[in-house]
Amino acid sequence: MVSDEELKTHIEQVEREPSVSGPELADRLDEMESTARCVHDELARRVERVDAGSADEAALADLADRLDGIEARLDDLESRLD
């Protein structure tokens, strides 16, 4: 993530550049669109991984609870055998 100052500097630099038109503008817009798609796709993949990771954590928590219950039952059985 860029700082406010870096963003301000970039905007000022773009504003000072001569305006772009014609095929050069179309090329720049295509490049920007392609970059935006790549960033969007990467963010979507990261969100999916986080969601998948959260689901795994929930499943692990459920499994841990079940194991605790089994362990408690085993402890109860052991105490009866003693």
Coordinates of C-alpha atoms in Angstrom, one line a residue:
M1 CA 0.0 0.0 0.0
V2 CA 1.3 3.4 -0.8
S3 CA 1.4 6.3 1.5
D4 CA -0.6 9.5 1.0
E5 CA 2.5 11.4 0.1
E6 CA 3.5 8.8 -2.6
L7 CA 0.0 8.9 -4.0
K8 CA 0.1 12.7 -4.1
T9 CA 3.5 12.7 -5.8
H10 CA 2.3 10.2 -8.4
I11 CA -0.8 12.3 -9.2
E12 CA 1.2 15.4 -9.6
Q13 CA 3.6 13.7 -11.9
V14 CA 0.8 12.4 -14.1
E15 CA -0.8 15.8 -14.2
R16 CA 2.5 17.3 -15.4
E17 CA 2.9 14.8 -18.2
P18 CA 1.6 15.9 -21.6
S19 CA -1.8 14.4 -22.4
V20 CA -1.8 11.1 -24.1
S21 CA -4.2 10.4 -27.0
G22 CA -4.7 8.1 -29.9
P23 CA -3.3 4.6 -30.0
E24 CA -0.9 5.4 -27.1
L25 CA -3.8 6.1 -24.8
A26 CA -5.6 2.9 -25.9
D27 CA -2.4 0.9 -25.1
R28 CA -2.1 2.6 -21.7
L29 CA -5.8 1.9 -20.9
D30 CA -5.4 -1.7 -22.0
E31 CA -2.4 -2.1 -19.7
M32 CA -4.2 -0.6 -16.8
E33 CA -7.2 -2.8 -17.4
S34 CA -5.0 -5.9 -17.6
T35 CA -3.2 -4.9 -14.4
A36 CA -6.6 -4.2 -12.6
R37 CA -7.8 -7.7 -13.7
C38 CA -4.6 -9.3 -12.3
V39 CA -4.9 -7.5 -9.0
H40 CA -8.6 -8.4 -8.8
D41 CA -8.0 -12.1 -9.5
E42 CA -5.2 -12.2 -7.0
L43 CA -7.3 -10.6 -4.3
A44 CA -10.1 -13.0 -5.1
R45 CA -7.7 -16.0 -4.7
R46 CA -6.5 -14.6 -1.4
V47 CA -10.1 -14.1 -0.1
E48 CA -10.9 -17.7 -1.1
R49 CA -7.9 -19.0 0.7
V50 CA -8.8 -17.1 3.9
D51 CA -12.4 -18.4 3.6
A52 CA -11.1 -21.9 3.1
G53 CA -8.7 -21.5 6.0
S54 CA -11.5 -20.3 8.2
A55 CA -13.6 -23.3 7.4
D56 CA -10.6 -25.5 8.2
E57 CA -10.2 -23.8 11.6
A58 CA -13.9 -24.3 12.3
A59 CA -13.6 -28.0 11.4
L60 CA -10.5 -28.3 13.5
A61 CA -12.2 -26.7 16.5
D62 CA -15.1 -29.1 16.1
L63 CA -12.7 -32.0 15.9
A64 CA -10.8 -30.8 19.0
D65 CA -14.2 -30.6 20.9
R66 CA -15.0 -34.1 19.9
L67 CA -11.6 -35.4 21.0
D68 CA -12.0 -33.7 24.3
G69 CA -15.3 -35.5 24.8
I70 CA -13.8 -38.8 23.9
E71 CA -10.9 -38.2 26.3
A72 CA -13.3 -37.3 29.1
R73 CA -15.2 -40.6 28.4
L74 CA -12.0 -42.5 28.5
D75 CA -10.9 -40.9 31.7
D76 CA -14.3 -41.9 33.2
L77 CA -13.9 -45.5 32.1
E78 CA -10.3 -45.6 33.5
S79 CA -11.6 -44.3 36.9
R80 CA -14.2 -47.0 37.0
L81 CA -11.7 -49.7 36.2
D82 CA -9.4 -48.5 39.1

